[in-house]
Structure formats: C-alpha cells, structure tokens
Amino acid sequence: MRRHAVVIAVIVSVLAAGCSVEQRDITFDVEKLTTAQSSRIYDRNGVLITELRGEQRRTDVTDIALIPEVVRNAVVAIEDERFYEHDGVDLKAILRAARSNVTAGGISQGGSTITQQYVGNVFLDRSEQTVTRKIEEFFMARRFEQFFTKDFILLRYLNWVYFGNGAYGIEAAARQYFGAPACELATTAAERDSEVCLKVTELTLEQAALLAGLIQRPSAFDPYRNPQDARRRRNLVLERMLVNGFITNDEYDRAYNEPIVLIEDIPILEERYPAAHFVEDVKQWFLDNDAFGPTREYRTQLLFEGGLDIHTTIDLGLQVRAEATVEAILPDNGINPDAAATVLGVGGAEDGHVLAMVGGRDFFGDDTDAKFNLASGKGRQAGSAMKPVALATALTRGLSVTKTYDAPDELEIDRPDICGPLWTIRGGLGSEPEAPVESNLIEGMRRSINTVYAQLMVDVRPANFVTMAERLGLEPGRIAPVCAGVLGTEDVNTVELATMFSTFARSGRQADPTMVTSIIQPDGTALYRHRTDDVPVLDPSVANQITWVLQGVITSGTGHRAAIDRPAAGKTGTAQNYADATFVGYTPQRAAAVWVGFPDAQIPMEPPTTDIRVTGGTYPAQIWREIMIAAHEGIEA
C-alpha cells in the first residue's frame, strides 16, 4: 500500500507540475495531421530514382465509416478500452499501469491512450523519452480532443500506426497479411487503392483481432516469424473484446479456435527502378546508422515516413552504361557467368563517391539470390589483384621494385613458422621456352608471376600484408594473415578493391567510399551532409611507384585488353581454378573494379562451361575498359 501511495503521489505531483504546460496556448501543426510522406532517393544530378514506399507502403482510408466496426472495436479493446469515455487521458489506466509496474519492478503496462499515442508521435519528438515530453503529451492529448472528434482521432491513428513488416496503417496491414481485396482483382492498376476497393472492409473478426494485437509490439507478435505468440496475442484481443461487450460468447468461441491464415510474406509493392542494388545498400546504410535514431524501428519509420530527400552519389547515366556493358559482353543467356562492378570518383568534390554499382543481373528477378549485391556483399577471391598490396608493403619496408626472385613454374615454400604446412605455388616462367629463371617485382607484377610474389609475401610477412590492406581501405578483420592471401585466396568485393586501388590514385591518401552526399528533411534542414576526409596512409613516392608498375600491366602485361584513351593503371586477378576473375584499375579521376564468376558456386570458367577460359585479362578487363571509357566522358585526358 505504501508503495502504491508513493506512486500516486508522484503522479499527482507530475500532473501539478504540468499545469503550466496546459496553461500554455497549445496549438497543432495541421500539416502533421496528414499522413507521413514517402522519402525520395535521387542520383548525383538530382534525377529521382525511386520513392521509398514499396516495403512500407501506406494506403490511407479516407472515412472512418469505411473501416468496419469490428476492426475499430478490436483496436480500442486492446489499446484503449475507455477511448470513447475519457477526454484524451485515462487517469484510471495510468494508475492501474503504475501499480502494475511497481508490483512488477519494471514497466509491464503502459497507460497511454490512443490519443496520447497519436499526438505524442505526430507532434512531439519521438526520440525524446523524458518526463517533460510525457507531460506535454498528457496535456496535448486533452487539448487535441477539444478540437477533434473521436472518429477523427481514431481514423488518423489507424492510418498512422505501424503493424510490422513494412505495413503502416490499417489498409496496408490488411493487404500485407491477408492479400489484395477481391474488388481489386477485376480492376486495372490505375484504379487500385481507391476508397471503394479496400481490403480492410473484408476483414473477419479473427483477422481484425490479429492486426489489433500487432500494434503494441509488431516484431514480437509477427505472425510470420512468431505464429504462436501472434495467436496468443490475437486471442487476448478477442478476450478484451468479449469483456467490453464488443462481441458475443459465440463469436468469441468461433474466432478463438480459428487458425491464423496468412498470404505469403512478400513486400506490399515491388516496383522496378534503376540501380536497385545500390538503392538497397543506401537503405541498409541508413537503417544501420545510429546517428539517424536510437532504434532500428525508429530509423525504419523515419526512412519510409520521414519525407526525406536522400541525395546519392550514383550517376544514373553511367549506371545504365555499366549495366549495358555487362549485358553486351556477357549476355544473360542462362550459360554465361555473372558480373559485378563498382566505379568510384577520385579527387575533387566526388572523391570516394560510388558513381556506379552493378550488383547482379536483375534485382527484381525470380532467382533466389537476385537481391544479393555481388558488388558489395561477401565478395569472392580476387586472385592476383591483391599483389599490389604486397608490393606496397614491400616498398614501405624499404624493398625496391627491382628486387629479384627466382621465377619457376612451380615452387614449394617450407616455412611453417610463416606459412604453415608446405606451400606449393604454381604460376611462373619456368614453362616458357627460353624464359628467364628470375624476375624482378616489376615484371612479376606485369606478367602476374605467382612464384615471385609468393616469395615476396614470405619476406614481408602476412600480418604486415593485412595491415597494409586495411590501411589502403579494406575493412579491419576482413582477411586473414595467411601467405596465400597475396594470391587473393581471401574473399573481397569490388567496392573494397576499388577503394584500395583508389588510394594509389590519390598518391597514398585513403578515402572511404560513400553513397550519400546529403539527406534533407521536409523543413529544408539537413539531417546529414557527407564530408570527405582523406588521410595519408602511404608515402606518395611509394604510391606513385606502384602506379608506374601497374600502368605496365595495361600497356604490356596481362591487362592489355583494359587499355583506354589515357594513362591507366590496373591489375588482373584469376582464382587458381578459374572460378573467379577480376580486374581492378584506376586513373587520376576514377577507380573501378570488376568481378566475373558464377555467384552460386565455385564453378571453373573453362570450356565447355564457358566459351573461353576466363581470366582477369579477358571479360573483366573488357568490361572495365568500356565502363571506364563511359566514366571519363567529359574529363580531359
């Protein structure tokens, strides 16, 4: 009893302290009474790519009469059973919740009414959870009910509230879990979503109860992922409807025993738009970024409802050219391998900007892995494209590009202290007639001699190699410190490869890649502005030596098919079994990486599987060349 008295005293004091809030002239921004706006994603030139309304589409119901009474009653019964009796704040519910929370030793019940939930989230800062905010919500709810009817408030609430799985509003939720309305099956796309064709009008009692039960904790009661919890929650709603006289015992018994029947868990709307893999990465970047809100749920709501203008780095013109290049060189005929590509800006205002990203054949395709981004995902073996990292490590430690090693066609390295068990390397000059038995690091790079760079790896040590890769821009912990890493046996993706090589292009200054330049809120203020921070990680003389060596790869080495109309540097990469082929290269203005392979498995790209034996100097170099020609249009050589 004493604890309860303390609780009541605290509540009374809080309400007393809030009188000053009530005495203020509380006003409401009428623009906020409209439903939240879709966010928009633009390319670097201000061209609209898409509106973010696919996964979290909202279809407003325009009149409360169009929402069946059974739906309204279900929501009221579980969220605010005294909704039609209180003046915006339910003191009985607050006291009941407070007593329950004290008894539980934590928060087990909430006392917010439907009106409080609505005004608190629409008119107040959702990220702020303070006593002052709660007081403002309290008095704002009472004031709101003085201005607007119960039907008006309930309609706005049902159009606003989140039901999980990207469904905002009761109509979107009805479609998400139970499918399109019957009337829609006979209409054209242009006629859909009209107020006379609503799924909510078809909901049964048990369906209405299921949706009402999702409001409190949509993830926890997700019927797709937690069907048993969802059913228990639905039946609790039915119980509250029975207690409040909204349904009869017979209706309760019938609905209580009904199984949950849902449509397949698919996005509400799947519309096509360009650069879809890139757009998906932008969305995930936003959702994973704590700077945009305290929880992922909050960030999700902000992204899809916040009316944000998201200005990205992608150049849609270049993106189209890049995708067309892949299709021209590797037609999607069911036989050819797939490809991934990333183009980065180097220097100036677009330093580190992702200008193009080919993440796969068709983001909207039927393949199970269609949405997996081959350009920025797990990655695959880069092969000899990792040799420049070893060269950078060597030059930093005082070795010279003229350092010479034996170059046999096959080499065994027995250094268990450095490389573990006996390491056998193939790929040298020994099989070539009248070939030199030695090679320096220059020719070893240009001719991609594995046995030369394997010996260099022993000299510089795998741990130092990994450290250099991370300094150049590879995410820490991405690759293991193993000797075979110099031959690209560790998985990396094209974004990472282009990032590392772009550091050479900047004469040793590293800049992280970015996809977004700014995010502007509806009021015109900036939620985010990108600032490029490049940092020196490599001595300019070292970076420039590497560039000179890699230019030879294109002019007279394995990458000759990548030659363009200006000086360029690059490196081929081929996995030992020909399952992965890569080309990475750069100019002073652009860096790009291309990977070719079969995404589902390590399938050797040799006849008869492919028309030719695919190496980094074949399809990847050809694709790189065409993309880079397009990327340099308008840039003086």
mmCIF file of C-alpha atoms in Angstrom, residues 408-579:
data_model
loop_
_atom_site.group_PDB
_atom_site.id
_atom_site.type_symbol
_atom_site.label_atom_id
_atom_site.label_comp_id
_atom_site.label_asym_id
_atom_site.label_seq_id
_atom_site.Cartn_x
_atom_site.Cartn_y
_atom_site.Cartn_z
ATOM 1 C CA PRO A 408 59.998 -21.198 -61.543
ATOM 2 C CA ASP A 409 56.728 -22.520 -62.856
ATOM 3 C CA GLU A 410 56.225 -24.358 -59.572
ATOM 4 C CA LEU A 411 57.642 -23.577 -56.167
ATOM 5 C CA GLU A 412 57.467 -25.186 -52.742
ATOM 6 C CA ILE A 413 57.907 -22.980 -49.700
ATOM 7 C CA ASP A 414 58.682 -24.799 -46.475
ATOM 8 C CA ARG A 415 58.327 -22.085 -43.865
ATOM 9 C CA PRO A 416 55.920 -23.453 -41.246
ATOM 10 C CA ASP A 417 56.738 -20.516 -38.963
ATOM 11 C CA ILE A 418 55.313 -18.118 -41.556
ATOM 12 C CA CYS A 419 53.138 -20.056 -43.991
ATOM 13 C CA GLY A 420 52.137 -23.167 -42.103
ATOM 14 C CA PRO A 421 52.427 -26.563 -43.827
ATOM 15 C CA LEU A 422 54.390 -26.974 -47.039
ATOM 16 C CA TRP A 423 53.046 -24.399 -49.502
ATOM 17 C CA THR A 424 53.051 -25.277 -53.197
ATOM 18 C CA ILE A 425 52.680 -22.400 -55.665
ATOM 19 C CA ARG A 426 52.118 -22.674 -59.391
ATOM 20 C CA GLY A 427 52.426 -19.930 -61.959
ATOM 21 C CA GLY A 428 55.875 -18.817 -63.024
ATOM 22 C CA LEU A 429 58.121 -18.560 -66.045
ATOM 23 C CA GLY A 430 59.686 -21.988 -65.965
ATOM 24 C CA SER A 431 57.310 -23.462 -68.520
ATOM 25 C CA GLU A 432 58.032 -20.790 -71.129
ATOM 26 C CA PRO A 433 60.753 -21.568 -73.725
ATOM 27 C CA GLU A 434 63.950 -19.651 -73.110
ATOM 28 C CA ALA A 435 62.286 -17.945 -70.156
ATOM 29 C CA PRO A 436 64.458 -16.158 -67.631
ATOM 30 C CA VAL A 437 64.835 -18.053 -64.405
ATOM 31 C CA GLU A 438 64.446 -14.858 -62.400
ATOM 32 C CA SER A 439 62.125 -11.868 -62.368
ATOM 33 C CA ASN A 440 62.047 -8.578 -60.534
ATOM 34 C CA LEU A 441 58.897 -7.249 -58.869
ATOM 35 C CA ILE A 442 58.080 -5.078 -61.884
ATOM 36 C CA GLU A 443 57.884 -7.938 -64.353
ATOM 37 C CA GLY A 444 56.448 -10.168 -61.664
ATOM 38 C CA MET A 445 53.511 -7.789 -61.431
ATOM 39 C CA ARG A 446 53.079 -7.123 -65.134
ATOM 40 C CA ARG A 447 53.204 -10.800 -66.021
ATOM 41 C CA SER A 448 51.465 -11.833 -62.775
ATOM 42 C CA ILE A 449 54.102 -14.329 -61.677
ATOM 43 C CA ASN A 450 52.752 -16.138 -58.638
ATOM 44 C CA THR A 451 56.014 -17.732 -57.561
ATOM 45 C CA VAL A 452 57.747 -14.346 -57.385
ATOM 46 C CA TYR A 453 55.089 -12.720 -55.233
ATOM 47 C CA ALA A 454 54.774 -15.787 -53.016
ATOM 48 C CA GLN A 455 58.428 -15.320 -52.065
ATOM 49 C CA LEU A 456 57.834 -11.619 -51.516
ATOM 50 C CA MET A 457 54.971 -12.481 -49.148
ATOM 51 C CA VAL A 458 57.346 -14.566 -47.052
ATOM 52 C CA ASP A 459 59.736 -11.627 -46.837
ATOM 53 C CA VAL A 460 57.135 -9.007 -45.870
ATOM 54 C CA ARG A 461 55.081 -11.373 -43.647
ATOM 55 C CA PRO A 462 51.314 -11.984 -43.906
ATOM 56 C CA ALA A 463 50.463 -9.838 -40.866
ATOM 57 C CA ASN A 464 52.111 -6.797 -42.448
ATOM 58 C CA PHE A 465 50.303 -7.539 -45.704
ATOM 59 C CA VAL A 466 46.945 -7.499 -43.904
ATOM 60 C CA THR A 467 47.834 -4.284 -42.103
ATOM 61 C CA MET A 468 48.645 -2.642 -45.430
ATOM 62 C CA ALA A 469 45.370 -3.825 -46.983
ATOM 63 C CA GLU A 470 43.470 -2.268 -44.094
ATOM 64 C CA ARG A 471 45.418 0.981 -44.383
ATOM 65 C CA LEU A 472 44.518 1.123 -48.054
ATOM 66 C CA GLY A 473 40.820 0.837 -47.222
ATOM 67 C CA LEU A 474 39.912 -2.795 -46.532
ATOM 68 C CA GLU A 475 37.660 -3.259 -43.524
ATOM 69 C CA PRO A 476 39.651 -4.473 -40.482
ATOM 70 C CA GLY A 477 39.378 -8.200 -39.934
ATOM 71 C CA ARG A 478 38.152 -8.835 -43.480
ATOM 72 C CA ILE A 479 41.037 -11.108 -44.484
ATOM 73 C CA ALA A 480 43.233 -13.498 -42.532
ATOM 74 C CA PRO A 481 47.041 -13.177 -42.274
ATOM 75 C CA VAL A 482 47.914 -16.157 -44.463
ATOM 76 C CA CYS A 483 50.638 -16.440 -47.085
ATOM 77 C CA ALA A 484 48.189 -17.391 -49.824
ATOM 78 C CA GLY A 485 46.492 -14.026 -49.320
ATOM 79 C CA VAL A 486 48.936 -12.487 -51.800
ATOM 80 C CA LEU A 487 47.336 -14.706 -54.441
ATOM 81 C CA GLY A 488 43.877 -13.471 -53.495
ATOM 82 C CA THR A 489 42.516 -16.553 -51.768
ATOM 83 C CA GLU A 490 40.526 -14.451 -49.284
ATOM 84 C CA ASP A 491 37.096 -13.075 -50.201
ATOM 85 C CA VAL A 492 36.837 -9.361 -51.002
ATOM 86 C CA ASN A 493 34.265 -7.447 -53.039
ATOM 87 C CA THR A 494 34.531 -4.885 -55.822
ATOM 88 C CA VAL A 495 33.796 -1.902 -53.551
ATOM 89 C CA GLU A 496 36.723 -2.876 -51.346
ATOM 90 C CA LEU A 497 39.049 -3.492 -54.280
ATOM 91 C CA ALA A 498 38.193 -0.170 -55.923
ATOM 92 C CA THR A 499 38.665 1.588 -52.578
ATOM 93 C CA MET A 500 42.140 0.120 -52.038
ATOM 94 C CA PHE A 501 43.332 0.913 -55.556
ATOM 95 C CA SER A 502 41.891 4.437 -55.356
ATOM 96 C CA THR A 503 44.406 5.090 -52.574
ATOM 97 C CA PHE A 504 47.202 4.591 -55.116
ATOM 98 C CA ALA A 505 45.395 7.006 -57.447
ATOM 99 C CA ARG A 506 45.430 9.680 -54.707
ATOM 100 C CA SER A 507 49.174 9.253 -54.243
ATOM 101 C CA GLY A 508 48.719 7.459 -50.945
ATOM 102 C CA ARG A 509 45.719 9.222 -49.430
ATOM 103 C CA GLN A 510 42.835 6.962 -48.411
ATOM 104 C CA ALA A 511 39.144 7.948 -48.539
ATOM 105 C CA ASP A 512 36.258 5.718 -47.540
ATOM 106 C CA PRO A 513 33.604 5.127 -50.190
ATOM 107 C CA THR A 514 30.296 6.916 -49.750
ATOM 108 C CA MET A 515 26.881 6.511 -51.337
ATOM 109 C CA VAL A 516 25.050 9.529 -49.890
ATOM 110 C CA THR A 517 26.009 13.195 -50.102
ATOM 111 C CA SER A 518 23.136 14.698 -48.117
ATOM 112 C CA ILE A 519 19.771 13.977 -46.530
ATOM 113 C CA ILE A 520 17.329 16.872 -46.378
ATOM 114 C CA GLN A 521 14.292 16.905 -44.093
ATOM 115 C CA PRO A 522 10.866 18.245 -45.140
ATOM 116 C CA ASP A 523 11.552 21.582 -43.446
ATOM 117 C CA GLY A 524 14.673 22.066 -45.559
ATOM 118 C CA THR A 525 17.189 21.373 -42.821
ATOM 119 C CA ALA A 526 19.958 18.854 -43.328
ATOM 120 C CA LEU A 527 19.751 15.606 -41.414
ATOM 121 C CA TYR A 528 23.103 14.567 -42.889
ATOM 122 C CA ARG A 529 25.853 16.005 -45.049
ATOM 123 C CA HIS A 530 28.813 13.951 -46.141
ATOM 124 C CA ARG A 531 32.285 15.308 -45.703
ATOM 125 C CA THR A 532 35.144 13.558 -47.447
ATOM 126 C CA ASP A 533 38.100 13.009 -45.172
ATOM 127 C CA ASP A 534 41.074 11.516 -46.962
ATOM 128 C CA VAL A 535 44.030 10.619 -44.792
ATOM 129 C CA PRO A 536 47.639 9.877 -45.781
ATOM 130 C CA VAL A 537 48.379 6.168 -45.374
ATOM 131 C CA LEU A 538 51.174 5.683 -47.901
ATOM 132 C CA ASP A 539 54.181 7.748 -48.872
ATOM 133 C CA PRO A 540 53.399 9.483 -52.198
ATOM 134 C CA SER A 541 56.615 8.158 -53.731
ATOM 135 C CA VAL A 542 55.565 4.604 -52.883
ATOM 136 C CA ALA A 543 52.065 5.087 -54.301
ATOM 137 C CA ASN A 544 53.452 6.627 -57.481
ATOM 138 C CA GLN A 545 55.921 3.764 -57.969
ATOM 139 C CA ILE A 546 53.046 1.303 -57.685
ATOM 140 C CA THR A 547 51.067 3.292 -60.244
ATOM 141 C CA TRP A 548 54.012 3.179 -62.645
ATOM 142 C CA VAL A 549 54.316 -0.587 -62.233
ATOM 143 C CA LEU A 550 50.570 -1.111 -62.685
ATOM 144 C CA GLN A 551 50.487 1.039 -65.803
ATOM 145 C CA GLY A 552 52.740 -1.576 -67.340
ATOM 146 C CA VAL A 553 50.133 -4.255 -66.607
ATOM 147 C CA ILE A 554 47.836 -2.474 -69.070
ATOM 148 C CA THR A 555 50.398 -1.326 -71.640
ATOM 149 C CA SER A 556 52.395 -4.536 -71.891
ATOM 150 C CA GLY A 557 51.071 -7.085 -69.429
ATOM 151 C CA THR A 558 48.141 -9.314 -68.587
ATOM 152 C CA GLY A 559 45.698 -6.397 -68.621
ATOM 153 C CA HIS A 560 46.269 -5.167 -72.161
ATOM 154 C CA ARG A 561 42.574 -5.553 -73.036
ATOM 155 C CA ALA A 562 41.806 -2.842 -70.478
ATOM 156 C CA ALA A 563 43.691 -0.112 -72.364
ATOM 157 C CA ILE A 564 41.759 3.150 -72.725
ATOM 158 C CA ASP A 565 42.475 6.539 -74.302
ATOM 159 C CA ARG A 566 44.521 7.811 -71.357
ATOM 160 C CA PRO A 567 47.111 6.577 -68.867
ATOM 161 C CA ALA A 568 45.618 3.982 -66.554
ATOM 162 C CA ALA A 569 46.957 1.501 -64.035
ATOM 163 C CA GLY A 570 45.463 -1.824 -63.059
ATOM 164 C CA LYS A 571 45.827 -5.461 -62.160
ATOM 165 C CA THR A 572 44.269 -8.696 -63.289
ATOM 166 C CA GLY A 573 43.208 -11.394 -60.869
ATOM 167 C CA THR A 574 42.301 -15.018 -61.520
ATOM 168 C CA ALA A 575 41.497 -17.733 -58.987
ATOM 169 C CA GLN A 576 43.561 -20.914 -59.271
ATOM 170 C CA ASN A 577 40.584 -22.925 -60.521
ATOM 171 C CA TYR A 578 39.288 -20.133 -62.801
ATOM 172 C CA ALA A 579 36.133 -19.790 -60.679
#
